[in-house]
Amino acid sequence: IASGGETAGFEPAWVPMAVLGVIMVVTYLFIAFERLHKSVSAIIGAIAAVVAAMAFGLFGSGGYHHVHEIVGHDLNILGVIIGTSILVDTVGGSGLFHFIAIRVVKITHGEPRKLFLFVCMLTFVFVSLLTLAPGALLMASLVLVICKTLNYHPKPYLIAVAIVANSAALTTFSSGIATLMIGTAAQIPYVHFFIGSTPLAFASAIIAYLVLSRIYRKTLLEDAKTAGDEADRKLKVAGFEEWALVKNRKIFWRSAVVLGATVIGFATAQVIGVGLDFIAMAGGMAALLFCAGDPEKAIKKVKWTVILFFVGLFVIIGCVKDTGLLQVTADSLVKLGGGSTTVLVLIIGVFVMAASGFVDNIPVTATMLPILDQIARDNPGMAAPLYWVLVGASNLGGNGTPIGSVSAVVALHALETDRGEKVGWGEFMKAGMLILAIQAVIVIGYVLLMNSLGLLPDLPKYTG
């Protein structure tokens, strides 16, 4: 039963499929339209799914304990989120990230177009290393401080943070929650993931920079006039003190070592035979031990609402899987594509990108994973292209709307809180949808081209 596809003798089989399917869709609608906090929606949906599943006898002889098996299957994802949250909060307290950012900003001397480029580059680096939410939050805070000092309009820079961050989330296995979920489910080796997705990350980030710099060129030119002559601008930038938030230089350097060791650990986890959750937790504990971290404060900073959100999603999808609905969906997709990998890549890429912009890429990814797993088991040759297009589509799909990704929510909320300025759906989508359309062509084209050339990294889970 745990593998899905059985309904413990309940007839007709379509009834539990329909009921659990409706529960899942209604939950996703509540998440999309924010009628309740998304964590509350997910947990309520999970409770309803468990009640329905038990009423239909989907859990068999294991009964309610099957719910624990469903959650336990994905504990590694929760471990990575907890560990990296502790690591980032503790290392961030050393002033390391502020130091790096100010050093980079000084290179630009405050020239708006250069600053815009470096904001994009810094966002890419920080999100790659720190994961999506912490990286975007850090950059949003820095942008507001810099723009206030130089009297620049922060909107172009914050929208750049919102969109480029999603490209950066493609860089490594652990850079974003969606990539973490996909990499874990498909058992993609960390280095293979880096090789397969980094070209997409760079290409999509470059597209975002080029489009945004074109759309906001007038604002950037106005900023250049506002800043006065070059000497005044350089003087203001020189006033930024990179060591201002560094209270203890020993802890500063220890933090750099711990962060570097954790990144190396992620890259070598499979070689040494441990999971990314082990590396993340070890990195978090090392930060608390050697970097003067406050355990109470760091643990409170863990995104517990995200943890609850994931638990709810895992339970809902596990219950739906046990009805056999996801198996039916997988078979239907293969039939719809006529057995063609190219058609399936197109269908999945377009659907996931469109859905991620309105529902949130996490539930979309969580739902697609068991469907792709079933297709890949039945058709191993399709595994690599389908998973790689899911990687690109799920992360970049959020670029289309202001609620489609965590980075957009963080950056736009920072703008509204600090400046009292809202970015409407129309304004955001003017840039976001254009970027997303170009990125969609790049993602689908890249996957199809690399697959035809046999250059996509293999997935050992399906190829043996």
Short mmCIF file of N, CA and C in Angstrom, two decimals, residues 253-263 283 286-287:
data_model
loop_
_atom_site.label_atom_id
_atom_site.label_comp_id
_atom_site.label_asym_id
_atom_site.label_seq_id
_atom_site.Cartn_x
_atom_site.Cartn_y
_atom_site.Cartn_z
N TRP A 253 36.45 34.75 11.12
CA TRP A 253 37.21 33.79 10.32
C TRP A 253 36.75 32.36 10.58
N ARG A 254 36.37 32.06 11.81
CA ARG A 254 35.82 30.73 12.09
C ARG A 254 34.55 30.49 11.28
N SER A 255 33.72 31.52 11.20
CA SER A 255 32.47 31.41 10.44
C SER A 255 32.74 31.12 8.98
N ALA A 256 33.75 31.80 8.43
CA ALA A 256 34.12 31.57 7.03
C ALA A 256 34.56 30.12 6.82
N VAL A 257 35.33 29.59 7.78
CA VAL A 257 35.81 28.20 7.68
C VAL A 257 34.65 27.22 7.78
N VAL A 258 33.75 27.44 8.74
CA VAL A 258 32.60 26.54 8.93
C VAL A 258 31.71 26.54 7.69
N LEU A 259 31.44 27.73 7.15
CA LEU A 259 30.61 27.82 5.95
C LEU A 259 31.28 27.11 4.78
N GLY A 260 32.57 27.34 4.59
CA GLY A 260 33.30 26.69 3.51
C GLY A 260 33.32 25.18 3.66
N ALA A 261 33.53 24.71 4.89
CA ALA A 261 33.55 23.26 5.14
C ALA A 261 32.19 22.64 4.87
N THR A 262 31.12 23.36 5.20
CA THR A 262 29.77 22.83 4.95
C THR A 262 29.50 22.71 3.47
N VAL A 263 29.90 23.72 2.70
CA VAL A 263 29.71 23.67 1.24
C VAL A 263 30.48 22.49 0.65
N GLY A 283 26.99 21.13 10.05
CA GLY A 283 27.40 22.52 9.83
C GLY A 283 26.73 23.46 10.81
N ALA A 286 28.32 22.92 14.22
CA ALA A 286 29.69 23.46 14.24
C ALA A 286 29.64 24.98 14.38
N ALA A 287 28.68 25.60 13.72
CA ALA A 287 28.54 27.06 13.83
C ALA A 287 28.19 27.46 15.26
#
